[in-house]
Amino acid sequence: MALKDINLQIRDGEFVGLIGKSGSGKSTLLNMIGGIDRPSSGAVEVGNTSVQDLKENKLAHWRGRTVGFVFQFFQLLPTLTAAENVMLPMDFCKTFPVRDRRQRAVSLLERVGVGQQADKLPATLSGGEQQRVAIARALANEPAVVLADEPTGNLDSVTAQAVFDLFREMATAGTTVVIATHEADITRVIDRTLEISDGALV
Amino acid sequence: MTSPVTKIFRDFWQERGRTGLVILAIALGIAAFASVMSSYAILTRELDRGYLATNPASAVFFLDSIDDELIQTVLSDRSVSNAEPRRVVSGQIKSGPIQWRNLVLFVVKDYGNVQVARLEHERGAWPPATGEILIERDAFQVAQASIGDLVTVKTSNGNEQRLVISGSVHDVGQAQARMENVVYGYITLETLAQLGEQPYLDQLNILVAENRFDENHIREVAARIQTLIQARGHEIRRVDIPKPGKHPHSEIMGVLLLSMSTFGLFVLALSGILVVNLLTATMSSQVRQIGIMKAVGASHRQLLGIYLSQAMLLGAAATIIALPAGLLGSRLLCRYMAVFLNFDIKSFAVPLWVYALVALVGIITPLVAAMYPVWRGIRVPVRVAISDYNLSPNSFGSAVIDRLLARLGGNYRPFLISLRNSFRRRARLALTLLTLSAGGVFFMSALNVRASMVNTLDQMFATRKFDLSVIFASPQPIDKVERAIRDTSGVNAFEGWFVTEGSLTNDSHSSNASDPRTTTPAGGLHGGDSRGENRFTIIALPSDSQLQKLQISEGRSLATNDTDAIVINTTLAQRNPQLKVGNTVTIRMGPAEVNWKVVGIARESFSPAIAYIPLSFIQQRHPGETNSLRLALAKSDSDSIDAVKAELETNLEKEGLRARASTSKAESRFGFDQHMVMIYIFLIVMSAIIAGVGGLGLMTTMSVNVLERRREIGVLRAIGATSRTIAMIIVGEGLVIGLLSWTIAALAAWPISKAVGDSLVGLLFRGGMDFVFEFRGLLIWLAVSFLLSSAATLLPAWRASRLTIRESLAYE
């Protein structure tokens, strides 16, 4: 979905909910912020970085360090354990010394409530556990921004509530969180709601 | 066009890269198959056609001498259509400053009217005039001479004479001169007289009038003619009956073609494996579509129709590509074989049945390969099919091996991804490993078989402690020989042996042994050759010989007091299973029949059939004589041997003796090595083709893997992986598969090399080999595996690294 006339500023540590129908442009807007899509005109600035000006490899490193992604289908790498999945962004971006990575991964997993599952493969975890691991992975490099696209779309309502609470904690701790969702309950935890329709903010 | 048909073509188009790879892999298999089948059809036809066009003799009589009257008598038998006399004389030939070469001279009475065992005139003069010699076209390289050159020729009883090479002929029935390291020359009776030999002909070639390919009929006619000749007071030394209508080398060619056909089918089967791999992956990616088609009313039969049609189309496309390539390969193969067997191919026309067979096999192989994956794919329930939506359709972690792999730690996660990803599709991995490992096994087999053959030859030649052997046409006084040797410098030791030939008396069959060299240890190599099948060489040597240390595999060697003991070599033992240690056998030696007790079997795998008897037996009949010398020299380099050879021949001449042939150990070895090269090249070419199929298989597997993991690649990029990292993960996976295939190949190489080597050597030489493992092969194949794996994964890796996150994550 193409976006048009979007003029949007999100503050540090703000928790923003993007709501809109399927195909309204929510995912496209998230992709623009995260450098997955590039705008045909206009600019996307995250912190002091003009995302659209970055070359592919620099963009990959920037993304790894600055943005944490959480997807609807968890998207954990099936051949890596929970802890290894969390360590992977640190490996790619070399943000922490090698010897500290495992400890940090386990501590992040504990923070999201799945520390006991650190050495398990994704296939052996429940959906809720997998999404928690995915959130821990998103936080691996202490990103300034976390982008979540329908993160609770595949979870039951109780687990979804718990996941929203996690995002709230992250925002409170200073991380900017943008979440695209259909869930009405989101209003309970977010700072601001943005509604998008046919590619434009309404 | 109906919508299912449209779907078939659009699916191909959508996955054109992968489709192309699979077509290429199947085409490679079909091309190998087509090449072998076409070669089989062409070579069997052309070899026999070319051979039959020469009117090969139905039977060959070796007698005292032949005159016109005798020929007329033979022709008076209505069952004989042609009878022509010839003679074969051994000698030596020398061109310029080079050393003497062994020469087999064919003496023909009337070149203008050769009707039996015809010669094909190639270039230069025809017929040769007196004082001229024609050379077999393949022998020029051995003679190191050209048409127009003056050469020196000497025979056993004559003088050295200068002859002009006036032309070349093609003698279809002769083995390749280069391989046998001998020169074939063709002269007239007048030239023979000029060379100082008695101008008579002693070999009568006859052609039966009817039933030319009926061996029993030929034997009946030959027996009648034999009686007829003997009734006229002629002495018959031998009668040969070659296998009717069969080129002397048709058996060896049959073995080679059989090996190649087996190989062709094997490559085809490996190509089939690629189809299984591809279609399994295709069916996985089509699960949702299948679910949707079922939901809108498609029956199993209709779905089968769609996907099996795809397989058939793959086969048809591959066949269209493969046929020209196969025919080209067949031409190259036929040309190589034709040079090796010294015959011409007049037509490369491939019979229709080959096209039909290749098309059938080409279409059926992918169809058969597709059956199981297609059947499995279309049986997925609609509910499951349409709900299939995840990062990856399979789950890693449920099997023990997954958990074991998960325990393998390490600080470099991208490598862990490569390693563990390799095992995610285990059936696919197994099939890929099978094709790659097969290449490795054949490559190492090629090296091992070669090394084993060389080792076997080394072992055999190690038993020969002499550097030079000299053969006389008839027994010569040993005192004169001793004097000549004493006057020759550089000889450390010598022994005077006696070489003759014999046959088992209970052997009623005879065969063509027109090549007189089969009566010498340096004779033909083809143990399976029809020539000399029932005759064998008998070597009488001192029981305590210092120049021949037989390697006894069973029983014992000859002892000093032996009088009726015989030691046979492995070739003779394998040819005549009744020859067992402890048995007494009757052997016909010339006119006499002698009883011998087999006391031992000597290991000589690639040698012609030989029996060793005590020299004392012959010395009772030929006291003070020898017909074969073995000399150990002070220096064994070729220049030193040539120098000794020249000096010895001069000294023998001074004593009034002339050698029929003299052969150094290296020259004897040369022929053996040439035969080995043929097998070695065959195995290497085979492994290269199989490795090619394996490489394509790996490329297909990796491209399928990349396709299935597009979403994962998107995630990797989303969390910071660069293009380089993605490419490295993919290449890493290829390398892991390469390493695994190498391990399997390394483990399988020993037993399979031995089996391949034993069966090839058994079929070609009717002998075994001393197996050795070529450890260098392991290292070489390790390097090849890594190179092949890297090369096969580069394209999928490059494509993966170019995927954008958006399109990766959007992939279903």
PDB file of C-alpha atoms in Angstrom, chain A residues 31 36-37 56-57 60-61 63-64 67 69 71 73 75-81 84 87-89 91-93 98 101 121 123-124 137, chain B residues 389-392 395-397 402 406 408 411 413-414 416-417 420-421 424 711-712 715-723 725 805-806 809:
ATOM      1  CA  ASN A  31       8.699  -0.708   6.990  1.00  0.00           C
ATOM      2  CA  ILE A  36      12.774  -1.967   4.956  1.00  0.00           C
ATOM      3  CA  ASP A  37      11.017   0.230   2.402  1.00  0.00           C
ATOM      4  CA  GLU A  56      22.240  -1.383   1.809  1.00  0.00           C
ATOM      5  CA  ASN A  57      25.030  -2.686   4.072  1.00  0.00           C
ATOM      6  CA  ALA A  60      21.603  -3.404   7.694  1.00  0.00           C
ATOM      7  CA  HIS A  61      23.981  -2.401  10.481  1.00  0.00           C
ATOM      8  CA  ARG A  63      18.795  -1.391  11.498  1.00  0.00           C
ATOM      9  CA  GLY A  64      20.442  -4.021  13.644  1.00  0.00           C
ATOM     10  CA  VAL A  67      15.600  -0.890  15.343  1.00  0.00           C
ATOM     11  CA  PHE A  69      11.500  -5.875  14.882  1.00  0.00           C
ATOM     12  CA  PHE A  71       6.629  -9.937  13.677  1.00  0.00           C
ATOM     13  CA  PHE A  73       4.528 -15.031  13.195  1.00  0.00           C
ATOM     14  CA  GLN A  75       9.962 -15.460  12.871  1.00  0.00           C
ATOM     15  CA  LEU A  76      12.498 -17.078  15.115  1.00  0.00           C
ATOM     16  CA  LEU A  77      15.192 -18.974  13.293  1.00  0.00           C
ATOM     17  CA  PRO A  78      14.174 -22.592  13.814  1.00  0.00           C
ATOM     18  CA  THR A  79      17.701 -23.995  13.949  1.00  0.00           C
ATOM     19  CA  LEU A  80      18.876 -21.672  16.725  1.00  0.00           C
ATOM     20  CA  THR A  81      17.931 -21.991  20.371  1.00  0.00           C
ATOM     21  CA  GLU A  84      21.092 -18.075  20.164  1.00  0.00           C
ATOM     22  CA  MET A  87      22.457 -13.390  20.469  1.00  0.00           C
ATOM     23  CA  LEU A  88      22.226 -13.247  16.677  1.00  0.00           C
ATOM     24  CA  PRO A  89      21.671  -9.435  16.345  1.00  0.00           C
ATOM     25  CA  ASP A  91      26.723 -11.144  16.482  1.00  0.00           C
ATOM     26  CA  PHE A  92      25.737  -9.258  13.367  1.00  0.00           C
ATOM     27  CA  CYS A  93      26.272  -5.804  14.807  1.00  0.00           C
ATOM     28  CA  VAL A  98      31.509 -12.077  22.572  1.00  0.00           C
ATOM     29  CA  ARG A 101      26.471 -11.985  24.688  1.00  0.00           C
ATOM     30  CA  LEU A 121      14.682 -24.739  20.055  1.00  0.00           C
ATOM     31  CA  ALA A 123       9.733 -25.711  17.766  1.00  0.00           C
ATOM     32  CA  THR A 124       9.516 -26.817  21.377  1.00  0.00           C
ATOM     33  CA  ARG A 137      15.670 -10.607  20.288  1.00  0.00           C
TER      34      ARG A 137
ATOM     35  CA  TYR B 389       1.789 -20.556   6.902  1.00  0.00           C
ATOM     36  CA  ASN B 390       4.883 -20.191   8.960  1.00  0.00           C
ATOM     37  CA  LEU B 391       8.486 -19.059   8.861  1.00  0.00           C
ATOM     38  CA  SER B 392       9.423 -22.435   7.532  1.00  0.00           C
ATOM     39  CA  SER B 395       9.928 -27.701  12.295  1.00  0.00           C
ATOM     40  CA  PHE B 396      13.463 -28.185  13.442  1.00  0.00           C
ATOM     41  CA  GLY B 397      13.886 -29.536  16.942  1.00  0.00           C
ATOM     42  CA  ASP B 402      18.178 -31.701  15.945  1.00  0.00           C
ATOM     43  CA  ALA B 406      21.457 -27.699  19.073  1.00  0.00           C
ATOM     44  CA  LEU B 408      26.830 -27.909  19.344  1.00  0.00           C
ATOM     45  CA  ASN B 411      30.322 -18.145  19.264  1.00  0.00           C
ATOM     46  CA  ARG B 413      25.987 -18.034  15.139  1.00  0.00           C
ATOM     47  CA  PRO B 414      25.943 -17.644  11.320  1.00  0.00           C
ATOM     48  CA  LEU B 416      25.651 -22.596  13.458  1.00  0.00           C
ATOM     49  CA  ILE B 417      22.814 -21.599  11.153  1.00  0.00           C
ATOM     50  CA  ARG B 420      22.033 -26.851  11.426  1.00  0.00           C
ATOM     51  CA  ASN B 421      20.247 -25.749   8.255  1.00  0.00           C
ATOM     52  CA  ARG B 424      16.683 -29.528   8.241  1.00  0.00           C
ATOM     53  CA  ARG B 711      11.303 -15.376   5.054  1.00  0.00           C
ATOM     54  CA  GLU B 712      14.155 -16.384   7.337  1.00  0.00           C
ATOM     55  CA  VAL B 715      14.293 -11.789   9.239  1.00  0.00           C
ATOM     56  CA  LEU B 716      18.073 -12.106   9.270  1.00  0.00           C
ATOM     57  CA  ARG B 717      18.356  -8.913   7.299  1.00  0.00           C
ATOM     58  CA  ALA B 718      15.806  -7.196   9.516  1.00  0.00           C
ATOM     59  CA  ILE B 719      17.914  -7.910  12.569  1.00  0.00           C
ATOM     60  CA  GLY B 720      21.113  -6.658  10.974  1.00  0.00           C
ATOM     61  CA  ALA B 721      22.619  -9.315   8.700  1.00  0.00           C
ATOM     62  CA  THR B 722      24.452  -7.881   5.712  1.00  0.00           C
ATOM     63  CA  SER B 723      24.335  -9.330   2.204  1.00  0.00           C
ATOM     64  CA  THR B 725      26.652 -12.556   5.954  1.00  0.00           C
ATOM     65  CA  ILE B 805      13.484  -7.706   3.330  1.00  0.00           C
ATOM     66  CA  ARG B 806      10.067  -6.744   2.090  1.00  0.00           C
ATOM     67  CA  LEU B 809       8.927 -11.406   4.419  1.00  0.00           C
TER      68      LEU B 809
END
